[in-house]
């Protein structure tokens, strides 16, 4: 039986978000899911570090 709770806790942003908005971060050894807002922040930071 799957988890029926529509919210999932985002450990990166320390908040709950709808499960459907979670995405898996690429390029990490352990698969880690974060919400869409945190995903966008993390990817923007990675892109900025890569450009610098």
PDB file of C-alpha atoms in Angstrom:
ATOM      1  CA  UNK A   1       0.000   0.000   0.000  1.00  0.00           C
ATOM      2  CA  UNK A   2       1.453   3.364  -0.957  1.00  0.00           C
ATOM      3  CA  UNK A   3       1.525   6.462   1.188  1.00  0.00           C
ATOM      4  CA  UNK A   4      -1.804   8.273   0.824  1.00  0.00           C
ATOM      5  CA  UNK A   5      -0.617  11.565   2.306  1.00  0.00           C
ATOM      6  CA  UNK A   6      -0.736  14.189  -0.494  1.00  0.00           C
ATOM      7  CA  UNK A   7       2.082  16.183   1.132  1.00  0.00           C
ATOM      8  CA  UNK A   8       5.739  15.196   1.313  1.00  0.00           C
ATOM      9  CA  UNK A   9       8.399  16.856   3.469  1.00  0.00           C
ATOM     10  CA  UNK A  10      11.224  18.603   1.630  1.00  0.00           C
ATOM     11  CA  UNK A  11      14.335  18.236   3.773  1.00  0.00           C
ATOM     12  CA  UNK A  12      16.241  20.837   1.758  1.00  0.00           C
ATOM     13  CA  UNK A  13      13.746  23.667   2.278  1.00  0.00           C
ATOM     14  CA  UNK A  14      12.352  22.334   5.561  1.00  0.00           C
ATOM     15  CA  UNK A  15       8.722  22.493   4.408  1.00  0.00           C
ATOM     16  CA  UNK A  16       5.947  20.285   3.045  1.00  0.00           C
ATOM     17  CA  UNK A  17       4.840  20.341  -0.574  1.00  0.00           C
ATOM     18  CA  UNK A  18       2.523  18.284  -2.796  1.00  0.00           C
ATOM     19  CA  UNK A  19       4.048  14.925  -3.745  1.00  0.00           C
ATOM     20  CA  UNK A  20       3.450  15.553  -7.446  1.00  0.00           C
ATOM     21  CA  UNK A  21       5.858  18.525  -7.406  1.00  0.00           C
ATOM     22  CA  UNK A  22       8.906  16.568  -6.223  1.00  0.00           C
ATOM     23  CA  UNK A  23      11.866  15.960  -8.542  1.00  0.00           C
ATOM     24  CA  UNK A  24      15.031  13.877  -8.223  1.00  0.00           C
ATOM     25  CA  UNK A  25      18.332  15.740  -8.209  1.00  0.00           C
ATOM     26  CA  UNK A  26      20.745  14.570 -10.923  1.00  0.00           C
ATOM     27  CA  UNK A  27      24.396  13.729 -10.370  1.00  0.00           C
ATOM     28  CA  UNK A  28      24.319  12.586  -6.772  1.00  0.00           C
ATOM     29  CA  UNK A  29      25.339   9.186  -5.426  1.00  0.00           C
ATOM     30  CA  UNK A  30      22.180   8.838  -3.367  1.00  0.00           C
ATOM     31  CA  UNK A  31      18.903   9.639  -5.059  1.00  0.00           C
ATOM     32  CA  UNK A  32      17.380  12.598  -3.281  1.00  0.00           C
ATOM     33  CA  UNK A  33      14.043  14.195  -4.028  1.00  0.00           C
ATOM     34  CA  UNK A  34      13.307  17.853  -3.397  1.00  0.00           C
ATOM     35  CA  UNK A  35      10.295  20.020  -4.200  1.00  0.00           C
ATOM     36  CA  UNK A  36      10.153  21.965  -7.463  1.00  0.00           C
ATOM     37  CA  UNK A  37      10.995  25.316  -5.809  1.00  0.00           C
ATOM     38  CA  UNK A  38      14.118  23.940  -4.100  1.00  0.00           C
ATOM     39  CA  UNK A  39      15.067  22.037  -7.266  1.00  0.00           C
ATOM     40  CA  UNK A  40      15.025  25.294  -9.242  1.00  0.00           C
ATOM     41  CA  UNK A  41      17.177  27.038  -6.594  1.00  0.00           C
ATOM     42  CA  UNK A  42      19.719  24.198  -6.473  1.00  0.00           C
ATOM     43  CA  UNK A  43      20.016  23.937 -10.254  1.00  0.00           C
ATOM     44  CA  UNK A  44      20.425  27.732 -10.583  1.00  0.00           C
ATOM     45  CA  UNK A  45      23.220  27.655  -7.970  1.00  0.00           C
ATOM     46  CA  UNK A  46      24.935  24.765  -9.788  1.00  0.00           C
ATOM     47  CA  UNK A  47      24.713  26.595 -13.110  1.00  0.00           C
ATOM     48  CA  UNK A  48      26.103  29.787 -11.542  1.00  0.00           C
ATOM     49  CA  UNK A  49      29.024  27.906  -9.944  1.00  0.00           C
ATOM     50  CA  UNK A  50      29.765  26.160 -13.228  1.00  0.00           C
ATOM     51  CA  UNK A  51      29.816  29.493 -15.132  1.00  0.00           C
ATOM     52  CA  UNK A  52      32.149  31.152 -12.619  1.00  0.00           C
TER      53      UNK A  52
END
